[in-house]
């Protein structure tokens, strides 16, 4: 197996550690909307100032500076609101630092590839593992200029990281840049301004265990009543005691409503966030809480009832059901989705395809789903794939991160586990060993379907091949049985069969078929062989 990299060990993915549900705030009065807008704008301004102060501190941040910022915010709001703002600020700054590190790694990969290709002679052919030289002097010159630009960006990014500087925009850089392209976005300036202000509001509160209904700032009672603790400068807008404002709308979580009700009845922490969808003109409330970490099931338990192998592609999931020995069962299943259009449409397509996949897995009776542990982050660079723009778009379109998060959380609700396997050579070996043998006039096997079988067998801890190579000497198995076999006690295990001549005439063979008695031959050439073996062509166990 020279040249084949070492495969990573398969693992059972840990289950979700948090839950979030959302419901619409219907029938809000005009005064309710005015209060929500005023509170959101006031606390959003505080959050913007706190983020600016945190970015200015850089790497010099500590417990003292955090406490000083929180004291300043408490005088303008409340202690709980100040704590929620500073926590959100720290999370946003930490996310920006992680994105900055990923950007530097991406620049490193591009610079390394460019330097390698520029060092090669013009026209030199590449290999599967490394790109070749550039095809012309003009292309070589353009890539040398791009190398200089990437090196300059890398130097600036490294300097910012060492100094603790990050670039953060409350409201999002994409929405900020949309201001310069209103015609393409089909927005007016007023519509963009409304969306920009709504994205910069801050209407959120962290939960507190032991407090009434799990949250003192945004309180939701068991009958759906929503009330907000107003900041000090807006206390005159309160319509109930203790500076609180109660909305006329009632909330009722259709999804996970029982679980949410159990938490608030026990006064366990529940975090809430209120936001406005400017496109629809609707207000929403999102509730979230943490779950205790649940120990994942052992790998042997996940493999006990077989496995469903899933190959992830740019437009569909290709899945195949395998028994515990790794034998394909039935026909391949494909779950298509369309990743064009808006982010909401793409997310809905992914959820619909995953729902169909999980429902099929439940009906099949398996305990786990095997999926590739995909991460195409280093594969998207234009320096690595050159003019293969469509291929870069293809791998960029596969929703690796969102897919794994959604699949794990949705499968956990149905009692299914997810087994992540190394994606190396699954399409290549699956097509080589499974595509042609399983193809029939009524069953069309694609390379992706065969890859699903390879992924499922790898999740079961089995080799991808249907069976290993025959013994080195001859067909008498003097060197021992093939390695890809079931245990001796398993029924239907693959092994040698006695010669047909050792059985009485007319006795059925091990495969269940009757063989005709050998007829006498008139010539030596036509004489039938006395060492014929009967063996199933596809079925393999283990």
Short mmCIF file of C-alpha atoms in Angstrom, two decimals:
data_model
loop_
_atom_site.label_atom_id
_atom_site.label_comp_id
_atom_site.label_asym_id
_atom_site.label_seq_id
_atom_site.Cartn_x
_atom_site.Cartn_y
_atom_site.Cartn_z
CA UNK A 1 0.00 0.00 0.00
CA UNK A 2 2.81 2.36 -0.80
CA UNK A 3 1.72 5.97 -1.18
CA UNK A 4 -1.52 5.53 0.74
CA UNK A 5 -1.72 7.75 3.78
CA UNK A 6 -2.56 6.38 7.20
CA UNK A 7 -6.30 6.49 7.92
CA UNK A 8 -7.66 8.14 11.02
CA UNK A 9 -9.57 6.05 13.54
CA UNK A 10 -13.38 6.21 13.33
CA UNK A 11 -15.15 7.75 16.31
CA UNK A 12 -18.65 8.25 17.67
CA UNK A 13 -19.45 11.98 17.52
CA UNK A 14 -20.53 13.49 20.87
CA UNK A 15 -24.15 14.59 21.04
CA UNK A 16 -25.40 18.20 21.14
CA UNK A 17 -24.75 20.24 24.27
CA UNK A 18 -27.38 22.93 23.74
CA UNK A 19 -30.94 23.53 22.55
CA UNK A 20 -32.55 26.56 20.87
CA UNK A 21 -36.23 27.03 19.99
CA UNK A 22 -37.99 30.02 18.44
CA UNK A 23 -41.52 31.36 18.31
CA UNK A 24 -43.15 34.47 16.91
CA UNK A 25 -44.38 37.34 19.05
CA UNK A 26 -47.82 37.83 17.52
CA UNK A 27 -50.32 40.64 17.97
CA UNK A 28 -47.90 43.15 19.45
CA UNK A 29 -49.40 46.54 20.22
CA UNK A 30 -47.90 49.71 18.78
CA UNK A 31 -46.60 50.67 22.23
CA UNK A 32 -44.94 47.24 22.55
CA UNK A 33 -42.97 47.78 19.35
CA UNK A 34 -41.94 51.29 20.41
CA UNK A 35 -40.63 49.96 23.72
CA UNK A 36 -38.76 47.08 22.07
CA UNK A 37 -37.14 49.44 19.57
CA UNK A 38 -36.14 51.89 22.31
CA UNK A 39 -34.66 49.17 24.54
CA UNK A 40 -32.85 47.53 21.62
CA UNK A 41 -31.35 50.81 20.42
CA UNK A 42 -30.25 51.84 23.92
CA UNK A 43 -28.63 48.51 24.79
CA UNK A 44 -27.19 48.20 21.28
CA UNK A 45 -25.36 51.50 21.73
CA UNK A 46 -23.96 50.22 25.03
CA UNK A 47 -22.84 46.99 23.37
CA UNK A 48 -21.10 48.92 20.56
CA UNK A 49 -19.19 51.05 23.04
CA UNK A 50 -18.21 48.01 25.10
CA UNK A 51 -16.93 46.19 22.01
CA UNK A 52 -14.87 49.22 21.06
CA UNK A 53 -13.34 49.32 24.55
CA UNK A 54 -12.60 45.57 24.45
CA UNK A 55 -10.88 45.83 21.07
CA UNK A 56 -8.82 48.75 22.35
CA UNK A 57 -7.61 46.65 25.31
CA UNK A 58 -6.33 43.93 22.96
CA UNK A 59 -4.06 41.45 24.70
CA UNK A 60 -3.91 43.65 27.83
CA UNK A 61 -7.39 42.62 28.83
CA UNK A 62 -7.83 41.17 32.31
CA UNK A 63 -10.25 40.76 35.18
CA UNK A 64 -9.74 44.36 36.30
CA UNK A 65 -10.60 45.89 32.93
CA UNK A 66 -13.61 43.59 32.63
CA UNK A 67 -14.88 44.69 36.05
CA UNK A 68 -14.36 48.36 35.20
CA UNK A 69 -16.34 48.06 31.96
CA UNK A 70 -19.14 46.21 33.72
CA UNK A 71 -19.40 48.91 36.41
CA UNK A 72 -19.76 51.60 33.75
CA UNK A 73 -22.50 49.66 31.97
CA UNK A 74 -24.37 48.92 35.22
CA UNK A 75 -24.95 52.62 35.85
CA UNK A 76 -26.58 52.94 32.40
CA UNK A 77 -28.63 49.73 32.47
CA UNK A 78 -28.56 47.09 35.22
CA UNK A 79 -26.13 44.56 36.60
CA UNK A 80 -27.65 41.63 34.68
CA UNK A 81 -27.81 43.53 31.39
CA UNK A 82 -24.21 44.67 31.86
CA UNK A 83 -23.12 41.08 32.44
CA UNK A 84 -24.92 39.91 29.28
CA UNK A 85 -23.35 42.68 27.18
CA UNK A 86 -19.79 42.07 28.39
CA UNK A 87 -20.14 38.31 27.87
CA UNK A 88 -21.41 38.84 24.30
CA UNK A 89 -18.51 41.22 23.70
CA UNK A 90 -15.94 38.67 24.82
CA UNK A 91 -17.52 35.95 22.68
CA UNK A 92 -17.46 38.21 19.61
CA UNK A 93 -13.83 39.20 20.19
CA UNK A 94 -12.80 35.55 20.66
CA UNK A 95 -14.60 34.59 17.43
CA UNK A 96 -12.77 37.33 15.57
CA UNK A 97 -9.46 35.99 16.89
CA UNK A 98 -10.28 32.48 15.68
CA UNK A 99 -11.25 33.80 12.26
CA UNK A 100 -8.01 35.77 12.15
CA UNK A 101 -5.98 32.63 12.85
CA UNK A 102 -7.87 30.73 10.12
CA UNK A 103 -7.17 33.56 7.68
CA UNK A 104 -3.45 33.38 8.44
CA UNK A 105 -3.45 29.60 7.88
CA UNK A 106 -5.20 30.09 4.54
CA UNK A 107 -2.62 32.66 3.48
CA UNK A 108 0.18 30.28 4.52
CA UNK A 109 -1.27 27.53 2.35
CA UNK A 110 -1.59 29.83 -0.66
CA UNK A 111 1.93 31.19 -0.28
CA UNK A 112 3.39 27.70 0.03
CA UNK A 113 1.62 26.51 -3.14
CA UNK A 114 2.64 29.59 -5.13
CA UNK A 115 6.28 29.29 -4.12
CA UNK A 116 6.33 25.62 -5.08
CA UNK A 117 4.80 26.18 -8.52
CA UNK A 118 6.94 29.22 -9.24
CA UNK A 119 10.07 27.18 -8.50
CA UNK A 120 9.22 24.61 -11.19
CA UNK A 121 10.09 24.94 -14.89
CA UNK A 122 7.37 26.18 -17.21
CA UNK A 123 5.07 23.42 -18.42
CA UNK A 124 6.22 20.77 -15.97
CA UNK A 125 3.45 18.29 -15.29
CA UNK A 126 2.09 17.91 -11.81
CA UNK A 127 1.16 14.86 -9.78
CA UNK A 128 -1.86 13.85 -7.75
CA UNK A 129 -0.26 15.28 -4.63
CA UNK A 130 1.37 18.44 -5.98
CA UNK A 131 0.60 20.88 -8.78
CA UNK A 132 3.01 21.35 -11.65
CA UNK A 133 4.63 24.43 -13.14
CA UNK A 134 2.75 27.23 -14.84
CA UNK A 135 2.00 26.96 -18.53
CA UNK A 136 3.33 30.28 -19.80
CA UNK A 137 5.57 33.19 -18.86
CA UNK A 138 2.54 35.46 -18.64
CA UNK A 139 0.85 33.21 -16.08
CA UNK A 140 4.13 32.84 -14.17
CA UNK A 141 4.44 36.64 -13.95
CA UNK A 142 0.85 37.14 -12.77
CA UNK A 143 1.28 34.48 -10.08
CA UNK A 144 4.51 36.09 -8.91
CA UNK A 145 2.61 39.35 -8.41
CA UNK A 146 -0.10 37.49 -6.52
CA UNK A 147 2.55 35.90 -4.32
CA UNK A 148 3.82 39.37 -3.41
CA UNK A 149 0.26 40.48 -2.58
CA UNK A 150 -0.38 37.43 -0.38
CA UNK A 151 2.91 37.91 1.43
CA UNK A 152 1.97 41.53 2.17
CA UNK A 153 -1.43 40.46 3.49
CA UNK A 154 0.20 37.74 5.58
CA UNK A 155 2.66 40.19 7.12
CA UNK A 156 -0.15 42.59 8.04
CA UNK A 157 -2.34 39.82 9.47
CA UNK A 158 0.50 38.42 11.59
CA UNK A 159 1.31 41.90 12.88
CA UNK A 160 -2.34 42.44 13.85
CA UNK A 161 -2.48 39.11 15.65
CA UNK A 162 0.70 39.75 17.60
CA UNK A 163 -0.60 43.18 18.60
CA UNK A 164 -4.05 41.83 19.54
CA UNK A 165 -5.91 43.86 16.89
CA UNK A 166 -9.09 42.45 15.36
CA UNK A 167 -11.57 43.79 12.83
CA UNK A 168 -15.12 43.43 14.13
CA UNK A 169 -18.32 45.04 12.83
CA UNK A 170 -21.51 44.90 14.88
CA UNK A 171 -24.18 44.14 12.35
CA UNK A 172 -21.89 42.20 10.01
CA UNK A 173 -19.39 43.16 7.33
CA UNK A 174 -21.59 41.76 4.58
CA UNK A 175 -24.50 44.02 5.48
CA UNK A 176 -22.11 46.95 5.82
CA UNK A 177 -20.75 46.39 2.30
CA UNK A 178 -24.29 46.09 0.97
CA UNK A 179 -24.64 49.83 1.61
CA UNK A 180 -22.40 50.42 -1.44
CA UNK A 181 -24.39 48.02 -3.66
CA UNK A 182 -28.03 48.88 -2.96
CA UNK A 183 -29.08 48.43 -6.59
CA UNK A 184 -27.75 44.86 -6.78
CA UNK A 185 -29.30 44.07 -3.38
CA UNK A 186 -32.66 45.59 -4.48
CA UNK A 187 -32.81 47.77 -1.38
CA UNK A 188 -33.49 51.42 -0.83
CA UNK A 189 -31.39 53.45 1.56
CA UNK A 190 -34.21 53.55 4.13
CA UNK A 191 -34.71 49.78 3.93
CA UNK A 192 -30.99 49.19 4.36
CA UNK A 193 -30.87 51.62 7.29
CA UNK A 194 -33.75 49.83 9.04
CA UNK A 195 -32.05 46.47 8.59
CA UNK A 196 -28.70 47.86 9.76
CA UNK A 197 -30.16 49.33 12.94
CA UNK A 198 -32.11 46.16 13.75
CA UNK A 199 -28.98 44.02 13.42
CA UNK A 200 -27.11 46.29 15.86
CA UNK A 201 -29.78 46.17 18.57
CA UNK A 202 -29.17 44.17 21.73
CA UNK A 203 -32.23 42.44 23.16
CA UNK A 204 -30.81 39.38 24.87
CA UNK A 205 -30.35 38.07 28.40
CA UNK A 206 -28.51 35.09 29.84
CA UNK A 207 -30.37 32.69 32.11
CA UNK A 208 -29.83 32.30 35.84
CA UNK A 209 -30.56 29.07 37.68
CA UNK A 210 -32.45 29.61 40.92
CA UNK A 211 -34.16 32.79 39.70
CA UNK A 212 -37.85 32.92 38.98
CA UNK A 213 -38.58 31.15 35.67
CA UNK A 214 -34.84 30.92 34.99
CA UNK A 215 -34.32 34.54 33.87
CA UNK A 216 -34.79 37.87 35.60
CA UNK A 217 -34.13 40.22 32.67
CA UNK A 218 -36.42 38.68 30.04
CA UNK A 219 -38.98 36.60 31.91
CA UNK A 220 -41.38 34.18 30.21
CA UNK A 221 -43.95 32.56 32.47
CA UNK A 222 -45.48 29.12 32.02
CA UNK A 223 -48.62 30.63 30.47
CA UNK A 224 -46.56 32.51 27.84
CA UNK A 225 -46.46 36.02 29.35
CA UNK A 226 -43.31 37.93 28.33
CA UNK A 227 -41.93 40.78 30.43
CA UNK A 228 -38.69 42.77 30.16
CA UNK A 229 -36.65 44.49 32.85
CA UNK A 230 -36.09 47.99 31.47
CA UNK A 231 -32.73 49.76 31.79
CA UNK A 232 -32.59 52.69 34.19
CA UNK A 233 -32.88 55.50 31.57
CA UNK A 234 -36.04 53.86 30.15
CA UNK A 235 -37.69 52.97 33.45
CA UNK A 236 -40.45 55.54 32.79
CA UNK A 237 -41.83 53.25 30.03
CA UNK A 238 -42.66 50.46 32.52
CA UNK A 239 -46.29 49.32 32.76
CA UNK A 240 -45.85 46.99 35.76
CA UNK A 241 -44.04 47.08 39.08
CA UNK A 242 -40.26 47.01 39.60
CA UNK A 243 -39.48 48.74 36.30
CA UNK A 244 -40.76 45.94 34.07
CA UNK A 245 -42.70 46.11 30.82
CA UNK A 246 -45.11 43.29 29.98
CA UNK A 247 -45.90 42.62 26.32
CA UNK A 248 -49.41 41.98 25.11
CA UNK A 249 -48.24 39.03 23.00
CA UNK A 250 -48.20 35.48 24.36
CA UNK A 251 -45.54 32.92 23.52
CA UNK A 252 -46.05 29.18 23.02
CA UNK A 253 -43.21 26.99 21.82
CA UNK A 254 -44.67 24.30 19.58
CA UNK A 255 -41.31 22.53 19.35
CA UNK A 256 -39.75 21.31 22.62
CA UNK A 257 -42.44 23.15 24.54
CA UNK A 258 -42.66 20.45 27.21
CA UNK A 259 -38.91 20.48 27.79
CA UNK A 260 -38.90 24.28 28.02
CA UNK A 261 -41.84 24.26 30.46
CA UNK A 262 -40.09 21.72 32.69
CA UNK A 263 -37.03 23.97 32.91
CA UNK A 264 -38.83 27.17 33.83
CA UNK A 265 -41.05 25.38 36.35
CA UNK A 266 -37.85 24.17 38.05
CA UNK A 267 -36.33 27.68 37.82
CA UNK A 268 -33.44 26.44 35.67
CA UNK A 269 -31.47 28.82 33.46
CA UNK A 270 -32.97 29.73 30.08
CA UNK A 271 -31.45 32.44 27.84
CA UNK A 272 -33.70 34.58 25.63
CA UNK A 273 -33.17 36.77 22.59
CA UNK A 274 -35.69 39.05 20.86
CA UNK A 275 -35.07 40.18 17.29
CA UNK A 276 -36.92 41.80 14.40
CA UNK A 277 -37.08 40.29 10.92
CA UNK A 278 -37.21 43.49 8.89
CA UNK A 279 -37.97 41.68 5.64
CA UNK A 280 -41.20 40.20 7.04
CA UNK A 281 -41.87 42.81 9.70
CA UNK A 282 -42.15 40.15 12.42
CA UNK A 283 -40.76 39.92 15.94
CA UNK A 284 -39.37 36.62 17.23
CA UNK A 285 -38.26 35.29 20.62
CA UNK A 286 -35.58 32.58 20.82
CA UNK A 287 -35.07 30.48 23.95
CA UNK A 288 -31.90 28.45 24.48
CA UNK A 289 -30.45 26.35 27.25
CA UNK A 290 -27.63 23.92 27.87
CA UNK A 291 -27.89 20.18 28.17
CA UNK A 292 -25.74 18.01 30.43
CA UNK A 293 -22.96 16.25 28.58
CA UNK A 294 -24.12 12.72 27.76
CA UNK A 295 -21.59 9.93 27.39
CA UNK A 296 -21.53 8.62 23.83
CA UNK A 297 -22.40 4.98 23.25
CA UNK A 298 -19.52 2.52 22.73
CA UNK A 299 -18.45 1.82 19.18
CA UNK A 300 -19.47 -1.85 19.50
CA UNK A 301 -23.03 -0.80 20.38
CA UNK A 302 -23.19 1.57 17.42
CA UNK A 303 -22.11 -1.23 15.07
CA UNK A 304 -24.30 -3.99 16.52
CA UNK A 305 -27.31 -3.52 14.21
CA UNK A 306 -25.52 -2.52 11.05
CA UNK A 307 -24.78 0.92 9.65
CA UNK A 308 -25.96 3.41 7.07
CA UNK A 309 -23.10 4.92 5.10
CA UNK A 310 -23.71 8.43 3.77
CA UNK A 311 -21.67 10.11 1.05
CA UNK A 312 -22.01 13.91 1.09
CA UNK A 313 -22.14 15.65 -2.28
CA UNK A 314 -22.84 19.12 -3.58
CA UNK A 315 -26.47 18.34 -4.47
CA UNK A 316 -27.49 15.14 -2.66
CA UNK A 317 -26.75 12.55 0.02
CA UNK A 318 -26.01 9.06 -1.29
CA UNK A 319 -26.80 6.48 1.41
CA UNK A 320 -26.62 2.70 1.57
CA UNK A 321 -27.76 0.28 4.29
CA UNK A 322 -25.26 -2.36 5.43
CA UNK A 323 -25.72 -5.24 7.84
CA UNK A 324 -23.31 -5.84 10.70
CA UNK A 325 -21.03 -7.90 8.44
CA UNK A 326 -20.75 -5.05 5.91
CA UNK A 327 -23.02 -6.56 3.25
CA UNK A 328 -25.14 -4.07 1.26
CA UNK A 329 -28.86 -4.51 1.84
CA UNK A 330 -31.44 -3.43 -0.72
CA UNK A 331 -31.00 -0.55 -3.15
CA UNK A 332 -29.17 2.76 -2.74
CA UNK A 333 -31.06 5.77 -1.44
CA UNK A 334 -30.49 9.33 -2.60
CA UNK A 335 -31.72 12.44 -0.79
CA UNK A 336 -31.38 15.51 -3.05
CA UNK A 337 -31.20 19.15 -2.02
CA UNK A 338 -30.70 22.47 -3.78
CA UNK A 339 -28.11 24.85 -2.33
CA UNK A 340 -28.93 27.79 -4.59
CA UNK A 341 -30.86 30.83 -3.46
CA UNK A 342 -30.96 32.53 -0.09
CA UNK A 343 -29.42 31.26 3.14
CA UNK A 344 -32.85 30.43 4.52
CA UNK A 345 -33.70 28.36 1.45
CA UNK A 346 -30.39 26.46 1.66
CA UNK A 347 -30.89 25.77 5.34
CA UNK A 348 -34.40 24.48 4.74
CA UNK A 349 -33.16 22.18 1.96
CA UNK A 350 -30.49 20.69 4.25
CA UNK A 351 -32.99 20.15 7.06
CA UNK A 352 -35.49 18.47 4.73
CA UNK A 353 -32.88 16.09 3.30
CA UNK A 354 -31.57 15.20 6.78
CA UNK A 355 -35.10 14.59 8.02
CA UNK A 356 -35.74 12.07 5.23
CA UNK A 357 -32.39 10.39 5.88
CA UNK A 358 -33.00 10.06 9.62
CA UNK A 359 -36.56 8.77 9.15
CA UNK A 360 -35.25 6.08 6.81
CA UNK A 361 -32.53 5.13 9.33
CA UNK A 362 -35.17 4.75 12.04
CA UNK A 363 -37.28 2.48 9.83
CA UNK A 364 -34.19 0.43 8.93
CA UNK A 365 -33.54 -0.25 12.64
CA UNK A 366 -29.87 0.78 12.74
CA UNK A 367 -28.26 2.45 15.75
CA UNK A 368 -25.83 4.76 13.94
CA UNK A 369 -25.13 6.61 10.71
CA UNK A 370 -21.62 6.68 9.25
CA UNK A 371 -20.53 9.92 7.61
CA UNK A 372 -17.27 11.38 6.37
CA UNK A 373 -15.43 13.77 8.66
CA UNK A 374 -15.15 16.39 5.92
CA UNK A 375 -13.26 19.66 6.16
CA UNK A 376 -12.52 21.38 2.88
CA UNK A 377 -10.97 24.51 4.39
CA UNK A 378 -7.47 24.02 2.89
CA UNK A 379 -8.92 22.74 -0.41
CA UNK A 380 -10.70 25.95 -1.48
CA UNK A 381 -7.65 28.04 -2.37
CA UNK A 382 -7.40 29.13 -5.98
CA UNK A 383 -3.63 28.55 -5.85
CA UNK A 384 -4.06 24.80 -5.32
CA UNK A 385 -6.65 24.15 -8.02
CA UNK A 386 -5.73 26.90 -10.47
CA UNK A 387 -8.24 27.30 -13.27
CA UNK A 388 -10.56 24.61 -11.88
CA UNK A 389 -13.07 27.21 -10.80
CA UNK A 390 -16.06 24.92 -11.07
CA UNK A 391 -14.34 22.35 -8.86
CA UNK A 392 -13.61 25.03 -6.26
CA UNK A 393 -17.26 26.07 -6.38
CA UNK A 394 -18.27 22.41 -6.03
CA UNK A 395 -16.33 21.75 -2.85
CA UNK A 396 -17.26 25.17 -1.49
CA UNK A 397 -20.92 24.33 -1.95
CA UNK A 398 -20.83 21.23 0.23
CA UNK A 399 -22.16 22.36 3.64
CA UNK A 400 -19.63 20.56 5.84
CA UNK A 401 -19.82 22.56 9.06
CA UNK A 402 -23.56 23.21 9.12
CA UNK A 403 -24.27 19.67 7.99
CA UNK A 404 -22.39 18.04 10.86
CA UNK A 405 -23.98 20.30 13.47
CA UNK A 406 -27.50 19.74 12.19
CA UNK A 407 -27.10 16.01 11.63
CA UNK A 408 -25.77 15.39 15.14
CA UNK A 409 -28.55 17.36 16.83
CA UNK A 410 -31.37 15.94 14.68
CA UNK A 411 -30.12 12.35 14.96
CA UNK A 412 -29.84 12.62 18.75
CA UNK A 413 -33.58 13.35 18.98
CA UNK A 414 -34.29 10.00 17.30
CA UNK A 415 -31.80 8.04 19.43
CA UNK A 416 -29.26 7.68 16.61
CA UNK A 417 -25.51 8.12 16.91
CA UNK A 418 -23.14 9.54 14.29
CA UNK A 419 -19.87 7.75 13.46
CA UNK A 420 -17.29 9.99 11.77
CA UNK A 421 -14.79 8.25 9.48
CA UNK A 422 -11.75 9.30 7.51
CA UNK A 423 -12.90 10.40 4.01
CA UNK A 424 -9.69 9.30 2.26
CA UNK A 425 -10.17 7.11 -0.85
CA UNK A 426 -13.86 6.38 -0.18
CA UNK A 427 -15.00 7.38 -3.67
CA UNK A 428 -12.00 5.76 -5.36
CA UNK A 429 -12.14 2.43 -3.55
CA UNK A 430 -15.93 2.34 -3.46
CA UNK A 431 -16.13 2.73 -7.22
CA UNK A 432 -13.36 0.18 -7.73
CA UNK A 433 -14.79 -2.58 -5.53
CA UNK A 434 -18.56 -2.01 -5.34
CA UNK A 435 -19.95 0.00 -8.24
CA UNK A 436 -19.74 -2.60 -11.01
CA UNK A 437 -20.60 -5.76 -8.96
CA UNK A 438 -23.81 -4.21 -7.60
CA UNK A 439 -24.99 -2.68 -10.89
CA UNK A 440 -27.92 -4.54 -12.51
CA UNK A 441 -30.36 -3.66 -15.32
CA UNK A 442 -32.80 -2.48 -12.64
CA UNK A 443 -30.28 -0.97 -10.21
CA UNK A 444 -28.21 1.96 -11.37
CA UNK A 445 -25.12 2.33 -9.18
CA UNK A 446 -23.26 5.62 -9.19
CA UNK A 447 -19.82 6.30 -7.82
CA UNK A 448 -21.45 8.16 -4.93
CA UNK A 449 -23.60 5.14 -4.02
CA UNK A 450 -20.49 2.97 -3.97
CA UNK A 451 -18.77 5.56 -1.79
CA UNK A 452 -21.65 5.25 0.69
CA UNK A 453 -20.87 1.53 0.99
CA UNK A 454 -17.19 2.28 1.53
CA UNK A 455 -18.04 4.80 4.26
CA UNK A 456 -20.40 2.36 5.97
CA UNK A 457 -17.84 -0.46 5.96
CA UNK A 458 -15.18 1.85 7.34
CA UNK A 459 -17.59 2.91 10.10
CA UNK A 460 -18.13 -0.78 10.89
CA UNK A 461 -14.37 -1.28 11.23
CA UNK A 462 -14.15 -3.40 8.06
CA UNK A 463 -11.94 -3.01 4.99
CA UNK A 464 -13.52 -1.36 1.98
CA UNK A 465 -12.75 -4.28 -0.35
CA UNK A 466 -15.38 -6.97 -0.80
CA UNK A 467 -12.71 -9.58 -0.01
CA UNK A 468 -8.96 -9.69 0.18
CA UNK A 469 -6.68 -11.11 -2.51
CA UNK A 470 -6.62 -14.94 -2.84
CA UNK A 471 -3.87 -16.97 -1.14
CA UNK A 472 -0.46 -16.63 -2.76
CA UNK A 473 0.08 -20.30 -3.76
CA UNK A 474 -3.01 -21.66 -5.48
CA UNK A 475 -6.73 -22.24 -4.91
CA UNK A 476 -6.27 -24.98 -2.33
CA UNK A 477 -6.00 -22.36 0.44
CA UNK A 478 -2.76 -23.83 1.79
CA UNK A 479 -1.82 -20.36 3.04
CA UNK A 480 -5.00 -20.07 5.07
CA UNK A 481 -8.41 -18.56 4.58
CA UNK A 482 -8.97 -15.04 3.34
CA UNK A 483 -8.77 -12.43 6.06
CA UNK A 484 -12.09 -10.70 5.35
CA UNK A 485 -14.27 -13.40 6.89
CA UNK A 486 -16.79 -13.65 9.68
CA UNK A 487 -16.11 -15.45 12.92
CA UNK A 488 -16.27 -19.28 12.85
CA UNK A 489 -19.60 -19.30 14.67
CA UNK A 490 -21.40 -16.94 12.26
CA UNK A 491 -23.84 -18.53 9.85
CA UNK A 492 -23.07 -18.10 6.19
CA UNK A 493 -19.40 -17.36 6.74
CA UNK A 494 -17.28 -17.47 3.67
CA UNK A 495 -14.97 -20.44 3.36
CA UNK A 496 -13.91 -23.29 1.14
CA UNK A 497 -16.46 -25.75 -0.20
CA UNK A 498 -15.96 -29.49 -0.68
CA UNK A 499 -15.46 -30.60 -4.28
CA UNK A 500 -18.58 -31.53 -6.20
CA UNK A 501 -17.19 -35.03 -6.86
CA UNK A 502 -17.10 -35.74 -3.11
CA UNK A 503 -20.91 -35.54 -2.88
CA UNK A 504 -23.30 -38.25 -3.98
CA UNK A 505 -24.92 -37.64 -7.39
CA UNK A 506 -28.00 -35.45 -7.15
CA UNK A 507 -27.23 -34.05 -3.65
CA UNK A 508 -27.67 -30.24 -3.56
CA UNK A 509 -24.57 -28.08 -3.36
CA UNK A 510 -23.89 -25.69 -0.42
CA UNK A 511 -25.41 -22.87 -2.47
CA UNK A 512 -28.72 -24.77 -2.64
CA UNK A 513 -28.57 -25.58 -6.35
CA UNK A 514 -28.54 -29.12 -7.74
CA UNK A 515 -25.73 -30.00 -10.08
CA UNK A 516 -25.98 -32.51 -12.91
CA UNK A 517 -23.90 -35.65 -12.67
CA UNK A 518 -20.75 -35.34 -14.81
CA UNK A 519 -21.22 -37.03 -18.13
CA UNK A 520 -18.59 -39.29 -19.65
CA UNK A 521 -16.28 -37.48 -22.00
CA UNK A 522 -15.12 -38.84 -25.30
CA UNK A 523 -11.88 -36.88 -25.30
CA UNK A 524 -9.45 -35.81 -22.65
CA UNK A 525 -9.87 -32.17 -23.64
CA UNK A 526 -13.61 -32.24 -22.98
CA UNK A 527 -13.32 -34.04 -19.66
CA UNK A 528 -14.83 -31.93 -16.83
CA UNK A 529 -12.51 -30.79 -14.09
CA UNK A 530 -12.76 -32.67 -10.82
CA UNK A 531 -11.78 -29.57 -8.77
CA UNK A 532 -14.72 -27.24 -9.31
CA UNK A 533 -15.67 -24.90 -6.49
CA UNK A 534 -19.03 -23.30 -5.85
CA UNK A 535 -18.95 -19.94 -4.11
CA UNK A 536 -21.23 -16.92 -3.91
CA UNK A 537 -19.90 -14.05 -5.99
CA UNK A 538 -21.00 -11.10 -3.87
CA UNK A 539 -21.96 -12.07 -0.36
CA UNK A 540 -19.17 -11.40 2.09
CA UNK A 541 -19.40 -11.44 5.84
CA UNK A 542 -17.09 -9.61 8.11
#
